[in-house]
């Protein structure tokens, strides 16, 4: 099943993630899959957030990692370990222009990342 969905700011695309451990980029006009973001060790995708600018997506998984993917190239840009179990929710802080990322861990904590300034 699909566990998470996020709309892209261009109004033409969306990203979904599910139990198969994959995130998919969809063209909303045609309904066709455009890209597949495969996480070989991540387990089910539980949460998604589009980073400001609309060219990167954060994918939260059951393994406790948040993976940042470049939507255009399909490249994995970095992995962020929450050390807190499954990443049940993701949000971007709208008041931070650098895309501060908030991750809700199964450990009961909110983990804060600045993906542009993390050691990957």
PDB file of C-alpha atoms in Angstrom:
ATOM      1  CA  UNK A   1       0.000   0.000   0.000  1.00  0.00           C
ATOM      2  CA  UNK A   2       0.882   3.672  -0.343  1.00  0.00           C
ATOM      3  CA  UNK A   3       1.904   5.188   3.012  1.00  0.00           C
ATOM      4  CA  UNK A   4       2.820   8.743   2.014  1.00  0.00           C
ATOM      5  CA  UNK A   5       2.322  11.278  -0.758  1.00  0.00           C
ATOM      6  CA  UNK A   6       3.715  14.740  -1.450  1.00  0.00           C
ATOM      7  CA  UNK A   7       2.803  17.201  -4.200  1.00  0.00           C
ATOM      8  CA  UNK A   8       5.475  19.048  -6.138  1.00  0.00           C
ATOM      9  CA  UNK A   9       5.231  22.844  -6.320  1.00  0.00           C
ATOM     10  CA  UNK A  10       5.009  22.768 -10.134  1.00  0.00           C
ATOM     11  CA  UNK A  11       1.445  21.398  -9.838  1.00  0.00           C
ATOM     12  CA  UNK A  12       2.291  18.739 -12.379  1.00  0.00           C
ATOM     13  CA  UNK A  13       3.871  16.060 -10.244  1.00  0.00           C
ATOM     14  CA  UNK A  14       3.604  14.109  -7.032  1.00  0.00           C
ATOM     15  CA  UNK A  15       5.703  11.575  -5.184  1.00  0.00           C
ATOM     16  CA  UNK A  16       4.349   8.519  -3.408  1.00  0.00           C
ATOM     17  CA  UNK A  17       5.998   5.990  -1.131  1.00  0.00           C
ATOM     18  CA  UNK A  18       4.902   2.626   0.164  1.00  0.00           C
ATOM     19  CA  UNK A  19       5.601  -0.698   1.776  1.00  0.00           C
ATOM     20  CA  UNK A  20       7.774  -1.857  -1.140  1.00  0.00           C
ATOM     21  CA  UNK A  21      10.502   0.586  -0.008  1.00  0.00           C
ATOM     22  CA  UNK A  22      10.280   2.699  -3.130  1.00  0.00           C
ATOM     23  CA  UNK A  23       9.315   6.286  -3.792  1.00  0.00           C
ATOM     24  CA  UNK A  24       7.779   7.081  -7.157  1.00  0.00           C
ATOM     25  CA  UNK A  25       7.521  10.312  -9.123  1.00  0.00           C
ATOM     26  CA  UNK A  26       4.203  10.653 -10.944  1.00  0.00           C
ATOM     27  CA  UNK A  27       3.075  12.928 -13.760  1.00  0.00           C
ATOM     28  CA  UNK A  28      -0.356  14.114 -12.630  1.00  0.00           C
ATOM     29  CA  UNK A  29      -1.587  14.879 -16.147  1.00  0.00           C
ATOM     30  CA  UNK A  30      -0.857  11.496 -17.662  1.00  0.00           C
ATOM     31  CA  UNK A  31      -0.957   9.433 -14.466  1.00  0.00           C
ATOM     32  CA  UNK A  32       2.296   7.763 -15.508  1.00  0.00           C
ATOM     33  CA  UNK A  33       5.273   6.986 -13.330  1.00  0.00           C
ATOM     34  CA  UNK A  34       8.259   9.150 -14.293  1.00  0.00           C
ATOM     35  CA  UNK A  35      10.982   7.972 -11.898  1.00  0.00           C
ATOM     36  CA  UNK A  36      11.637   5.372  -9.260  1.00  0.00           C
ATOM     37  CA  UNK A  37      13.731   6.100  -6.158  1.00  0.00           C
ATOM     38  CA  UNK A  38      14.837   2.701  -4.898  1.00  0.00           C
ATOM     39  CA  UNK A  39      16.038   2.342  -1.308  1.00  0.00           C
ATOM     40  CA  UNK A  40      17.743  -1.037  -1.101  1.00  0.00           C
ATOM     41  CA  UNK A  41      18.019  -1.133   2.706  1.00  0.00           C
ATOM     42  CA  UNK A  42      15.364   1.333   3.795  1.00  0.00           C
ATOM     43  CA  UNK A  43      12.326  -0.826   4.375  1.00  0.00           C
ATOM     44  CA  UNK A  44       8.872   0.692   3.868  1.00  0.00           C
ATOM     45  CA  UNK A  45       8.622   4.384   3.009  1.00  0.00           C
ATOM     46  CA  UNK A  46       6.582   5.992   5.789  1.00  0.00           C
ATOM     47  CA  UNK A  47       6.914   9.727   5.112  1.00  0.00           C
ATOM     48  CA  UNK A  48       7.797  12.265   2.410  1.00  0.00           C
ATOM     49  CA  UNK A  49       8.517  15.990   2.206  1.00  0.00           C
ATOM     50  CA  UNK A  50       9.486  18.128  -0.770  1.00  0.00           C
ATOM     51  CA  UNK A  51      12.430  20.427   0.038  1.00  0.00           C
ATOM     52  CA  UNK A  52      11.925  24.134  -0.864  1.00  0.00           C
ATOM     53  CA  UNK A  53      12.822  24.699  -4.499  1.00  0.00           C
ATOM     54  CA  UNK A  54      11.007  21.542  -5.564  1.00  0.00           C
ATOM     55  CA  UNK A  55      14.037  19.637  -6.875  1.00  0.00           C
ATOM     56  CA  UNK A  56      14.689  17.437  -3.828  1.00  0.00           C
ATOM     57  CA  UNK A  57      12.528  15.118  -1.794  1.00  0.00           C
ATOM     58  CA  UNK A  58      13.135  13.749   1.689  1.00  0.00           C
ATOM     59  CA  UNK A  59      12.062  10.137   2.143  1.00  0.00           C
ATOM     60  CA  UNK A  60      11.580   8.736   5.646  1.00  0.00           C
ATOM     61  CA  UNK A  61      11.828   4.991   6.132  1.00  0.00           C
ATOM     62  CA  UNK A  62      11.240   2.322   8.720  1.00  0.00           C
ATOM     63  CA  UNK A  63      15.018   1.908   9.207  1.00  0.00           C
ATOM     64  CA  UNK A  64      15.340   5.328  10.903  1.00  0.00           C
ATOM     65  CA  UNK A  65      16.985   7.089   7.966  1.00  0.00           C
ATOM     66  CA  UNK A  66      15.873  10.099   5.966  1.00  0.00           C
ATOM     67  CA  UNK A  67      17.212   9.965   2.435  1.00  0.00           C
ATOM     68  CA  UNK A  68      17.409  13.086   0.282  1.00  0.00           C
ATOM     69  CA  UNK A  69      16.891  12.428  -3.425  1.00  0.00           C
ATOM     70  CA  UNK A  70      17.380  14.803  -6.346  1.00  0.00           C
ATOM     71  CA  UNK A  71      14.089  14.618  -8.221  1.00  0.00           C
ATOM     72  CA  UNK A  72      15.578  15.706 -11.566  1.00  0.00           C
ATOM     73  CA  UNK A  73      18.588  13.377 -11.666  1.00  0.00           C
ATOM     74  CA  UNK A  74      17.244  10.535  -9.518  1.00  0.00           C
ATOM     75  CA  UNK A  75      20.497  10.582  -7.499  1.00  0.00           C
ATOM     76  CA  UNK A  76      20.645   9.888  -3.781  1.00  0.00           C
ATOM     77  CA  UNK A  77      22.257  13.030  -2.324  1.00  0.00           C
ATOM     78  CA  UNK A  78      22.547  12.133   1.344  1.00  0.00           C
ATOM     79  CA  UNK A  79      21.343   9.894   4.155  1.00  0.00           C
ATOM     80  CA  UNK A  80      20.469  11.288   7.586  1.00  0.00           C
ATOM     81  CA  UNK A  81      20.267   8.895  10.530  1.00  0.00           C
ATOM     82  CA  UNK A  82      17.687   9.805  13.179  1.00  0.00           C
ATOM     83  CA  UNK A  83      18.910   7.068  15.562  1.00  0.00           C
ATOM     84  CA  UNK A  84      15.271   7.041  16.602  1.00  0.00           C
ATOM     85  CA  UNK A  85      13.601   4.174  14.811  1.00  0.00           C
ATOM     86  CA  UNK A  86      11.079   4.493  12.012  1.00  0.00           C
ATOM     87  CA  UNK A  87      10.594   7.988  10.540  1.00  0.00           C
ATOM     88  CA  UNK A  88       6.830   8.381  10.881  1.00  0.00           C
ATOM     89  CA  UNK A  89       6.555  11.972   9.661  1.00  0.00           C
ATOM     90  CA  UNK A  90       8.532  14.652   7.824  1.00  0.00           C
ATOM     91  CA  UNK A  91       7.980  18.382   7.536  1.00  0.00           C
ATOM     92  CA  UNK A  92       9.936  21.324   6.196  1.00  0.00           C
ATOM     93  CA  UNK A  93      10.208  24.441   8.349  1.00  0.00           C
ATOM     94  CA  UNK A  94       8.662  27.142   6.108  1.00  0.00           C
ATOM     95  CA  UNK A  95      10.405  29.957   7.992  1.00  0.00           C
ATOM     96  CA  UNK A  96      13.864  28.554   7.220  1.00  0.00           C
ATOM     97  CA  UNK A  97      14.930  29.355   3.622  1.00  0.00           C
ATOM     98  CA  UNK A  98      17.533  26.563   3.651  1.00  0.00           C
ATOM     99  CA  UNK A  99      14.941  23.835   4.047  1.00  0.00           C
ATOM    100  CA  UNK A 100      15.300  22.829   7.679  1.00  0.00           C
ATOM    101  CA  UNK A 101      13.818  19.350   7.941  1.00  0.00           C
ATOM    102  CA  UNK A 102      11.879  17.959  10.904  1.00  0.00           C
ATOM    103  CA  UNK A 103      11.622  14.186  11.289  1.00  0.00           C
ATOM    104  CA  UNK A 104       9.221  12.468  13.703  1.00  0.00           C
ATOM    105  CA  UNK A 105      10.904   9.342  15.032  1.00  0.00           C
ATOM    106  CA  UNK A 106       9.264   6.272  16.515  1.00  0.00           C
ATOM    107  CA  UNK A 107      11.321   7.083  19.630  1.00  0.00           C
ATOM    108  CA  UNK A 108       8.934   9.952  20.417  1.00  0.00           C
ATOM    109  CA  UNK A 109      11.355  12.730  19.440  1.00  0.00           C
ATOM    110  CA  UNK A 110      11.416  15.269  16.635  1.00  0.00           C
ATOM    111  CA  UNK A 111      14.829  15.279  14.981  1.00  0.00           C
ATOM    112  CA  UNK A 112      15.980  18.499  13.264  1.00  0.00           C
ATOM    113  CA  UNK A 113      18.257  18.493  10.221  1.00  0.00           C
ATOM    114  CA  UNK A 114      19.646  21.131   7.896  1.00  0.00           C
ATOM    115  CA  UNK A 115      20.238  18.980   4.806  1.00  0.00           C
ATOM    116  CA  UNK A 116      22.318  21.678   3.112  1.00  0.00           C
ATOM    117  CA  UNK A 117      24.773  21.684   6.016  1.00  0.00           C
ATOM    118  CA  UNK A 118      24.897  18.016   7.106  1.00  0.00           C
ATOM    119  CA  UNK A 119      27.897  15.740   6.933  1.00  0.00           C
ATOM    120  CA  UNK A 120      26.648  12.998   4.654  1.00  0.00           C
TER     121      UNK A 120
END
